[in-house]
Coordinates of C-alpha atoms and ligand atoms in Angstrom, one line a residue:
M1415 CA -3.3 38.1 18.3
A1416 CA -4.7 36.4 21.4
A1417 CA -6.8 33.3 20.4
E1418 CA -10.4 33.6 21.4
A1419 CA -11.8 31.2 24.0
G1420 CA -13.2 28.2 22.0
G1421 CA -10.9 29.2 19.0
M1422 CA -7.8 27.3 17.8
A1423 CA -5.9 27.5 21.1
S1424 CA -8.6 25.2 22.7
Q1425 CA -8.0 22.7 19.8
P1426 CA -5.6 19.8 20.0
A1427 CA -2.1 20.5 18.7
M1428 CA -2.0 17.5 16.5
W1429 CA -2.9 18.0 12.8
N1430 CA -4.3 14.7 11.5
S1431 CA -3.7 13.2 8.0
F1432 CA -6.6 13.7 5.6
A1433 CA -8.8 15.3 8.3
N1434 CA -11.0 18.4 8.5
M1435 CA -9.4 19.8 11.5
A1436 CA -12.1 22.5 11.8
S1437 CA -14.6 19.9 12.8
F1438 CA -12.2 17.5 14.6
A1439 CA -13.2 18.4 18.2
G1440 CA -15.3 15.6 19.7
R1441 CA -14.5 13.3 16.8
A1442 CA -11.1 12.1 18.0
L1443 CA -10.9 8.3 18.5
T1444 CA -7.6 7.7 20.5
I1445 CA -6.5 4.2 20.2
V1446 CA -4.3 3.1 23.1
R1447 CA -3.9 -0.6 22.8
G1448 CA -4.3 -3.5 20.4
E1449 CA -4.4 -7.3 20.6
G1450 CA -5.0 -9.6 17.7
A1451 CA -7.6 -8.1 15.4
T1452 CA -8.9 -5.8 18.1
V1453 CA -7.9 -2.3 19.2
F1454 CA -9.1 -0.4 22.3
D1455 CA -9.8 3.3 22.8
E1456 CA -9.0 5.4 25.9
A1457 CA -12.2 4.3 27.6
G1458 CA -11.2 0.5 27.0
R1459 CA -13.8 0.1 24.5
P1460 CA -12.8 -2.7 22.0
Y1461 CA -13.1 -2.3 18.1
L1462 CA -12.7 -5.1 15.6
D1463 CA -10.0 -3.6 13.2
A1464 CA -11.4 -4.5 9.7
L1465 CA -8.6 -2.3 8.2
A1466 CA -5.5 -3.8 9.9
S1467 CA -4.8 -0.2 10.6
L1468 CA -4.0 1.2 7.1
W1469 CA -3.7 -2.3 5.4
Y1470 CA -0.5 -3.1 7.2
C1471 CA -1.0 -4.8 10.7
N1472 CA -0.9 -8.2 9.0
V1473 CA 0.3 -10.3 11.9
G1474 CA -2.2 -8.6 14.3
H1475 CA -1.8 -6.2 17.1
G1476 CA 0.3 -6.7 20.4
R1477 CA 2.9 -9.2 19.1
A1478 CA 5.5 -9.0 21.9
E1479 CA 8.2 -10.7 19.8
L1480 CA 8.2 -7.8 17.4
A1481 CA 8.6 -5.3 20.3
D1482 CA 11.4 -7.7 21.7
A1483 CA 13.2 -7.7 18.4
A1484 CA 13.1 -3.8 18.2
A1485 CA 14.3 -3.6 21.8
A1486 CA 17.1 -6.1 21.3
Q1487 CA 18.3 -4.2 18.1
M1488 CA 18.0 -0.8 19.8
R1489 CA 20.2 -2.0 22.8
Q1490 CA 22.8 -3.3 20.2
L1491 CA 22.7 -0.5 17.6
A1492 CA 19.3 1.6 17.4
G1493 CA 20.3 3.4 14.2
Y1494 CA 23.1 4.0 11.8
Q1495 CA 23.5 5.5 8.4
T1496 CA 24.0 3.6 5.2
F1497 CA 25.3 6.2 2.9
D1498 CA 28.2 5.1 0.7
S1499 CA 30.0 2.3 2.4
F1500 CA 28.2 1.9 5.7
S1501 CA 26.1 -1.1 6.3
N1502 CA 24.4 -2.9 9.1
L1503 CA 23.6 -6.6 9.8
P1504 CA 19.8 -6.5 10.0
A1505 CA 19.6 -4.5 6.8
E1506 CA 21.9 -7.0 5.0
A1507 CA 20.0 -10.0 6.2
L1508 CA 16.6 -8.5 5.4
A1509 CA 17.7 -7.6 1.8
R1510 CA 18.8 -11.3 1.3
R1511 CA 15.5 -12.4 2.6
I1512 CA 13.2 -10.1 0.6
A1513 CA 15.5 -10.9 -2.5
G1514 CA 14.8 -14.5 -2.0
L1515 CA 11.0 -14.1 -1.8
A1516 CA 10.7 -11.8 -4.8
P1517 CA 9.5 -13.4 -8.1
V1518 CA 12.5 -11.7 -9.7
P1519 CA 16.0 -13.4 -10.2
D1520 CA 19.1 -11.8 -8.6
A1521 CA 17.0 -8.9 -7.0
K1522 CA 18.6 -5.9 -5.2
V1523 CA 16.8 -4.3 -2.4
F1524 CA 16.8 -0.5 -1.7
F1525 CA 15.3 0.3 1.8
T1526 CA 13.2 3.5 2.3
P1527 CA 12.5 4.8 5.8
G1528 CA 9.0 6.3 5.7
G1529 CA 7.1 3.6 4.0
G1530 CA 5.5 3.4 0.5
S1531 CA 5.6 7.0 -0.5
D1532 CA 9.4 7.0 -0.2
A1533 CA 9.6 3.7 -2.1
I1534 CA 7.4 5.3 -4.9
D1535 CA 9.7 8.3 -5.1
T1536 CA 12.8 6.0 -5.1
A1537 CA 11.5 3.8 -7.9
A1538 CA 10.4 6.7 -10.0
K1539 CA 13.8 8.4 -9.7
L1540 CA 15.5 5.1 -10.3
A1541 CA 13.6 4.6 -13.4
R1542 CA 14.7 7.9 -14.7
A1543 CA 18.3 7.4 -13.5
Y1544 CA 18.3 4.0 -15.1
W1545 CA 17.5 5.5 -18.7
H1546 CA 20.0 8.2 -18.0
A1547 CA 22.7 5.7 -17.2
E1548 CA 21.6 3.8 -20.4
G1549 CA 22.2 6.8 -22.4
K1550 CA 18.4 7.2 -23.1
G1551 CA 17.7 10.2 -20.9
G1552 CA 14.8 11.1 -23.1
K1553 CA 12.7 8.3 -21.6
Q1554 CA 11.4 10.4 -18.8
I1555 CA 7.7 10.0 -18.9
V1556 CA 6.1 7.9 -16.2
I1557 CA 2.6 6.5 -16.6
S1558 CA 0.1 5.4 -14.0
R1559 CA -3.7 4.7 -13.9
A1560 CA -6.9 6.2 -12.9
H1561 CA -7.9 5.2 -9.2
A1562 CA -4.3 4.5 -8.5
Y1563 CA -2.8 5.5 -5.0
H1564 CA 1.0 5.8 -4.9
G1565 CA 1.4 7.6 -1.6
M1566 CA 1.8 11.2 -0.9
N1567 CA 5.3 12.3 -1.7
A1568 CA 5.7 14.5 -4.9
Y1569 CA 5.9 11.7 -7.3
G1570 CA 3.2 9.7 -5.7
T1571 CA 0.9 12.6 -5.5
T1572 CA 1.3 13.2 -9.2
L1573 CA 1.2 9.6 -10.3
G1574 CA -1.9 8.9 -8.2
G1575 CA -5.3 8.7 -10.1
I1576 CA -7.6 10.2 -7.4
P1577 CA -7.9 13.8 -8.6
A1578 CA -8.9 15.4 -5.3
N1579 CA -5.5 14.2 -3.8
A1580 CA -3.6 16.1 -6.4
E1581 CA -5.8 19.1 -7.2
P1582 CA -4.8 21.7 -4.5
F1583 CA -1.1 21.3 -5.0
G1584 CA -0.6 22.4 -8.4
P1585 CA 1.8 20.5 -10.8
L1586 CA 4.6 18.7 -8.6
V1587 CA 6.3 16.4 -11.0
T1588 CA 6.5 16.9 -14.8
G1589 CA 6.3 14.1 -17.3
V1590 CA 3.5 12.0 -15.8
E1591 CA 0.6 10.7 -17.8
H1592 CA -2.5 8.6 -16.9
V1593 CA -4.5 5.8 -18.5
P1594 CA -7.7 4.1 -17.5
W1595 CA -7.3 1.5 -14.8
D1596 CA -8.8 -1.5 -16.7
D1597 CA -7.8 -0.9 -20.4
A1598 CA -4.5 -2.4 -21.4
E1599 CA -4.8 -1.3 -24.9
A1600 CA -5.1 2.3 -23.8
L1601 CA -1.6 1.9 -22.4
D1602 CA -0.3 0.6 -25.7
K1603 CA -2.0 3.5 -27.5
L1604 CA -0.6 6.1 -25.2
I1605 CA 3.0 4.9 -25.3
G1606 CA 2.5 4.7 -29.2
G1607 CA 1.3 8.2 -29.2
L1608 CA 3.9 9.8 -27.0
G1609 CA 6.6 7.8 -28.7
A1610 CA 8.4 5.0 -26.7
D1611 CA 11.6 6.8 -26.8
R1612 CA 10.1 9.2 -24.4
V1613 CA 8.3 6.8 -22.0
G1614 CA 10.4 5.4 -19.1
A1615 CA 8.1 3.4 -16.8
F1616 CA 4.6 2.3 -16.1
F1617 CA 3.5 2.0 -12.5
C1618 CA 0.5 -0.2 -11.4
E1619 CA -0.8 -1.7 -8.3
P1620 CA -1.7 -5.5 -8.9
V1621 CA -5.1 -4.8 -7.0
I1622 CA -5.9 -1.2 -6.7
G1623 CA -6.2 -0.4 -3.0
A1624 CA -7.0 3.1 -1.7
G1625 CA -8.6 4.0 -4.9
G1626 CA -11.5 1.5 -4.0
V1627 CA -10.1 -2.1 -4.1
Y1628 CA -10.3 -3.0 -7.7
P1629 CA -8.9 -6.4 -8.6
P1630 CA -7.5 -6.5 -12.2
P1631 CA -9.6 -7.6 -15.1
E1632 CA -8.7 -11.1 -16.3
G1633 CA -5.5 -11.0 -18.2
Y1634 CA -4.9 -7.3 -17.8
L1635 CA -1.7 -7.5 -15.7
A1636 CA 0.1 -10.0 -18.0
R1637 CA -0.9 -7.8 -21.0
V1638 CA 0.4 -4.5 -19.6
Q1639 CA 3.6 -6.1 -18.7
E1640 CA 3.9 -7.4 -22.3
I1641 CA 3.0 -4.0 -23.6
C1642 CA 5.8 -2.6 -21.5
R1643 CA 8.3 -5.2 -22.8
L1644 CA 7.4 -4.4 -26.4
H1645 CA 7.9 -0.8 -25.9
D1646 CA 11.0 -1.1 -23.9
V1647 CA 9.3 0.6 -20.8
L1648 CA 9.9 -0.4 -17.2
F1649 CA 7.1 -2.3 -15.6
V1650 CA 6.9 -1.3 -11.9
A1651 CA 4.5 -3.1 -9.5
D1652 CA 3.4 -1.0 -6.5
E1653 CA 2.9 -3.7 -3.9
V1654 CA 2.8 -1.6 -0.9
I1655 CA -0.5 -3.1 0.1
T1656 CA -0.4 -6.5 -1.8
G1657 CA 3.3 -7.3 -0.7
F1658 CA 4.1 -9.8 2.0
G1659 CA 1.0 -11.9 2.0
R1660 CA -2.2 -10.0 1.6
L1661 CA -3.1 -11.7 -1.7
G1662 CA -2.2 -15.2 -0.4
S1663 CA 1.3 -15.2 -1.9
W1664 CA 4.4 -13.5 -0.7
L1665 CA 4.2 -10.9 -3.5
G1666 CA 1.1 -10.2 -5.6
S1667 CA 3.3 -10.3 -8.6
G1668 CA 3.9 -14.0 -7.8
R1669 CA 0.2 -14.7 -7.8
F1670 CA -0.3 -13.0 -11.1
G1671 CA 2.8 -14.6 -12.8
L1672 CA 4.4 -11.2 -13.2
E1673 CA 8.2 -10.4 -13.3
P1674 CA 8.3 -6.5 -12.8
D1675 CA 11.4 -4.5 -13.3
M1676 CA 10.9 -3.0 -9.9
I1677 CA 8.5 -3.7 -7.0
T1678 CA 7.7 -1.2 -4.3
T1679 CA 6.8 -2.5 -0.9
A1680 CA 6.3 -1.2 2.7
K1681 CA 3.4 -1.8 5.1
G1682 CA 3.3 -5.6 5.5
L1683 CA 7.1 -5.8 5.5
T1684 CA 7.1 -4.9 9.2
S1685 CA 3.2 -5.1 9.8
G1686 CA 3.7 -1.5 10.8
Y1687 CA 5.6 -2.4 14.1
A1688 CA 8.3 0.0 12.5
P1689 CA 8.0 2.2 9.5
L1690 CA 10.0 0.7 6.6
G1691 CA 9.7 0.3 2.9
A1692 CA 11.8 -1.5 0.3
V1693 CA 12.0 -1.2 -3.5
I1694 CA 12.9 -4.6 -5.0
V1695 CA 15.1 -3.9 -8.1
G1696 CA 15.3 -6.5 -10.9
P1697 CA 18.6 -7.2 -12.7
R1698 CA 18.0 -5.1 -15.6
V1699 CA 17.6 -1.9 -13.6
A1700 CA 20.4 -2.7 -11.2
E1701 CA 23.0 -3.7 -13.8
P1702 CA 24.3 -0.2 -14.9
F1703 CA 24.9 0.7 -11.3
W1704 CA 26.2 -2.7 -10.1
R1705 CA 28.2 -3.8 -13.2
P1706 CA 31.9 -4.2 -12.1
G1707 CA 33.7 -1.2 -13.2
S1708 CA 30.7 1.1 -13.5
A1709 CA 31.0 4.6 -12.2
E1710 CA 27.3 5.1 -12.0
V1711 CA 25.9 6.3 -8.5
F1712 CA 22.3 6.4 -7.7
R1713 CA 22.4 9.7 -6.0
H1714 CA 19.4 9.1 -3.6
G1715 CA 19.0 7.9 -0.1
Y1716 CA 17.5 8.9 3.2
T1717 CA 18.9 9.5 6.6
Y1718 CA 17.0 6.5 7.9
S1719 CA 17.3 4.3 4.9
A1720 CA 18.0 0.6 6.0
H1721 CA 17.5 1.7 9.5
P1722 CA 18.8 -1.3 11.7
T1723 CA 15.8 -1.2 14.2
G1724 CA 13.3 -1.1 11.3
C1725 CA 15.0 -4.0 9.5
A1726 CA 15.3 -6.2 12.7
V1727 CA 11.5 -5.7 13.1
G1728 CA 11.1 -6.7 9.4
L1729 CA 13.1 -9.9 9.9
A1730 CA 11.1 -10.9 12.9
N1731 CA 7.8 -10.1 11.2
L1732 CA 8.8 -12.3 8.2
D1733 CA 9.8 -15.2 10.7
L1734 CA 6.4 -14.8 12.3
I1735 CA 4.5 -15.0 9.0
E1736 CA 6.5 -18.1 7.9
R1737 CA 6.2 -19.8 11.4
E1738 CA 2.5 -19.3 11.7
Q1739 CA 1.9 -20.0 8.0
L1740 CA -0.1 -16.8 7.7
I1741 CA 0.2 -16.7 3.9
S1742 CA -1.7 -20.0 3.4
R1743 CA -4.1 -18.7 6.1
V1744 CA -4.7 -15.7 3.8
A1745 CA -5.4 -18.0 0.8
A1746 CA -7.8 -20.1 2.9
L1747 CA -9.8 -17.1 4.2
E1748 CA -10.0 -15.5 0.8
P1749 CA -13.1 -17.5 -0.3
V1750 CA -14.5 -17.1 3.2
L1751 CA -14.4 -13.3 3.1
A1752 CA -15.9 -13.2 -0.3
A1753 CA -18.7 -15.5 0.5
R1754 CA -19.5 -13.7 3.9
L1755 CA -19.6 -10.3 2.3
A1756 CA -21.3 -11.4 -0.9
P1757 CA -25.0 -11.1 0.5
L1758 CA -24.4 -7.5 1.2
A1759 CA -24.6 -7.0 -2.7
E1760 CA -28.3 -7.6 -2.4
H1761 CA -28.7 -4.6 -0.1
D1762 CA -30.6 -1.6 -1.7
L1763 CA -27.8 0.7 -0.6
V1764 CA -25.0 -1.5 -2.2
S1765 CA -24.2 -1.7 -6.0
E1766 CA -21.3 -4.1 -5.7
V1767 CA -19.1 -6.3 -3.4
R1768 CA -15.5 -6.4 -4.8
A1769 CA -13.6 -9.4 -3.1
G1770 CA -12.0 -12.6 -4.1
T1771 CA -8.2 -11.6 -4.2
G1772 CA -6.8 -12.3 -0.7
L1773 CA -8.0 -10.6 2.3
L1774 CA -9.1 -7.5 0.5
A1775 CA -12.6 -6.3 -0.2
A1776 CA -14.8 -3.2 -0.8
V1777 CA -18.5 -2.8 -0.3
E1778 CA -19.6 -0.1 -2.9
I1779 CA -22.5 2.2 -1.9
T1780 CA -24.9 2.8 -4.9
A1781 CA -24.4 6.0 -6.9
D1782 CA -28.0 6.8 -6.4
A1783 CA -27.8 6.6 -2.6
R1784 CA -24.7 8.9 -2.7
A1785 CA -26.3 11.3 -4.9
A1786 CA -29.4 11.6 -2.7
D1787 CA -27.4 11.8 0.4
P1788 CA -23.8 12.9 0.0
G1789 CA -23.2 12.2 3.8
I1790 CA -24.2 8.5 3.7
G1791 CA -20.7 7.1 3.4
P1792 CA -19.3 9.0 6.5
R1793 CA -22.6 8.1 8.4
L1794 CA -22.2 4.4 7.5
V1795 CA -18.6 4.3 8.7
A1796 CA -19.7 6.1 11.9
G1797 CA -22.6 3.6 12.3
I1798 CA -20.3 0.6 11.9
R1799 CA -17.9 2.0 14.3
D1800 CA -20.6 2.7 17.0
R1801 CA -21.3 -1.1 16.6
G1802 CA -17.7 -1.8 17.3
V1803 CA -16.0 -2.4 13.9
I1804 CA -13.5 0.0 12.3
T1805 CA -13.7 0.6 8.6
R1806 CA -13.3 3.6 6.4
L1807 CA -14.3 4.8 2.9
V1808 CA -12.1 4.1 0.0
G1809 CA -12.5 5.8 -3.4
G1810 CA -15.0 8.1 -1.6
S1811 CA -17.7 5.3 -2.3
A1812 CA -16.8 2.0 -0.8
L1813 CA -16.4 0.5 2.6
Q1814 CA -12.9 -1.0 3.1
V1815 CA -12.1 -4.6 4.4
S1816 CA -8.5 -5.4 4.8
P1817 CA -8.3 -7.4 8.1
P1818 CA -5.1 -8.7 9.8
F1819 CA -4.3 -12.2 8.6
I1820 CA -4.9 -13.6 12.0
I1821 CA -8.6 -12.8 11.8
T1822 CA -11.0 -15.6 12.6
E1823 CA -14.0 -16.8 10.6
Q1824 CA -16.2 -15.6 13.4
E1825 CA -14.6 -12.2 13.3
I1826 CA -15.2 -12.1 9.5
D1827 CA -18.8 -13.0 10.2
R1828 CA -19.0 -10.1 12.6
I1829 CA -17.6 -7.7 10.0
A1830 CA -20.3 -8.8 7.5
G1831 CA -23.1 -8.7 10.2
T1832 CA -22.2 -5.2 11.4
F1833 CA -22.1 -3.8 7.9
A1834 CA -25.6 -5.3 7.3
A1835 CA -26.9 -3.9 10.5
A1836 CA -25.5 -0.3 9.8
L1837 CA -26.8 -0.5 6.2
D1838 CA -30.3 -1.6 7.5
A1839 CA -30.3 1.2 10.1
I1840 CA -29.5 3.8 7.4
A1841 CA -32.0 2.4 4.9
G1842 CA -34.7 2.3 7.6
S1843 CA -34.1 5.9 8.6
S1844 CA -34.4 7.5 5.2
Ligands
PLP2128 C1 -0.2 1.2 -3.2 C2 0.3 2.2 -2.4 N1 1.4 2.8 -2.7 C3 2.0 3.7 -1.8 C4 1.5 4.0 -0.6 C5 2.1 5.0 0.3 O1 2.6 4.5 1.4 P1 2.9 5.2 2.8 O2 1.6 5.8 3.2 O3 3.4 4.2 3.7 O4 3.9 6.3 2.3 C6 0.3 3.4 -0.2 C7 -0.3 3.8 1.0 O5 -1.5 3.3 1.3 C8 -0.4 2.5 -1.2 O6 -1.4 1.9 -0.8

């Protein structure tokens, strides 16, 4: 059937993530260039990137040395598979480097190509494979939390604690249970009720990110790790956002004194200059597969696992973070970001500012304001963007702040001031 004029044929061909494509026309913001904490659209208009894209462009935009590292590796060996006995030098070096940074002794590193969702699928499958290899194949249940975001592959969609993200797809993965995000004893109770012989792993973000930026309650993480140990359940930290510096330490697990059985990472590993994820695997989970004489094979991997170009970019990115001491910069900016955003909590439209763990924050719009005007969140985001700052809604109700580590105090001021101006404009117009 011929498409009508003004119908689908006149729309763009690209289908965006998490977007209503029916209303897309006229809303596209095409980013063509980036430099530092700023990105530019097709018309050359600058925007301060309060998101570091999607929590990942930690070293800032336009870093030529990362482009050079990719180009040099591509000229040498752009890609080669790592199934069975094949290996490559950048992947070997990056695995050693990550293992050395992890707060886990003798860590092994399994690379994933697409980012965090692949890392989550890998960790979930490895948890089940581990128990199978240990002769405890009944320990199949995986537990995660309300508000959690663990990516959009099948495991991550099911593990996630944001109901709207799972609801249209029907059951994807069986044997997944959820607990409240802030109640360690609820985890203890759930494992007790299900039977520890049926529970394999607990997944948890040290700071919940896409679900709304929720730092953990005091003592929560240490207690859930302890509960996992008591019940012989694997403790998996999803550090796709918090890994590689965002909390002012190499890994968030280090900041909170955790020693997870597995840590999933992605985003900040390459600052997004190439897609790459890594599952950091502690000795317990690795042992049945690596023990001399073992016949166990983790029958899992991707065409682009341990991709040499991605790994070369990862190495150059970690070099840059180290050389410019960006992790101590995050630690120094943590109180600055919290202090500059704090006054927004006094605004009539704001119920809470969540900040104080690294360069991560959220400004929560009051439930009353959202109930009275369901469009208020998107209008605030648009108002902030019209004033030259990019943010978005997380958890459906809060404005996200997760800037590149190279952001300046003046730029942080600008984020806070722009949020205030957009909030005032909306409060004044209602
Ligand atoms: C905590 C967490 N886990 C997993 C993912 C999925 O990562 P990706 O989108 O790179 O697949 C994300 C993405 O935001 C995340 O925040």
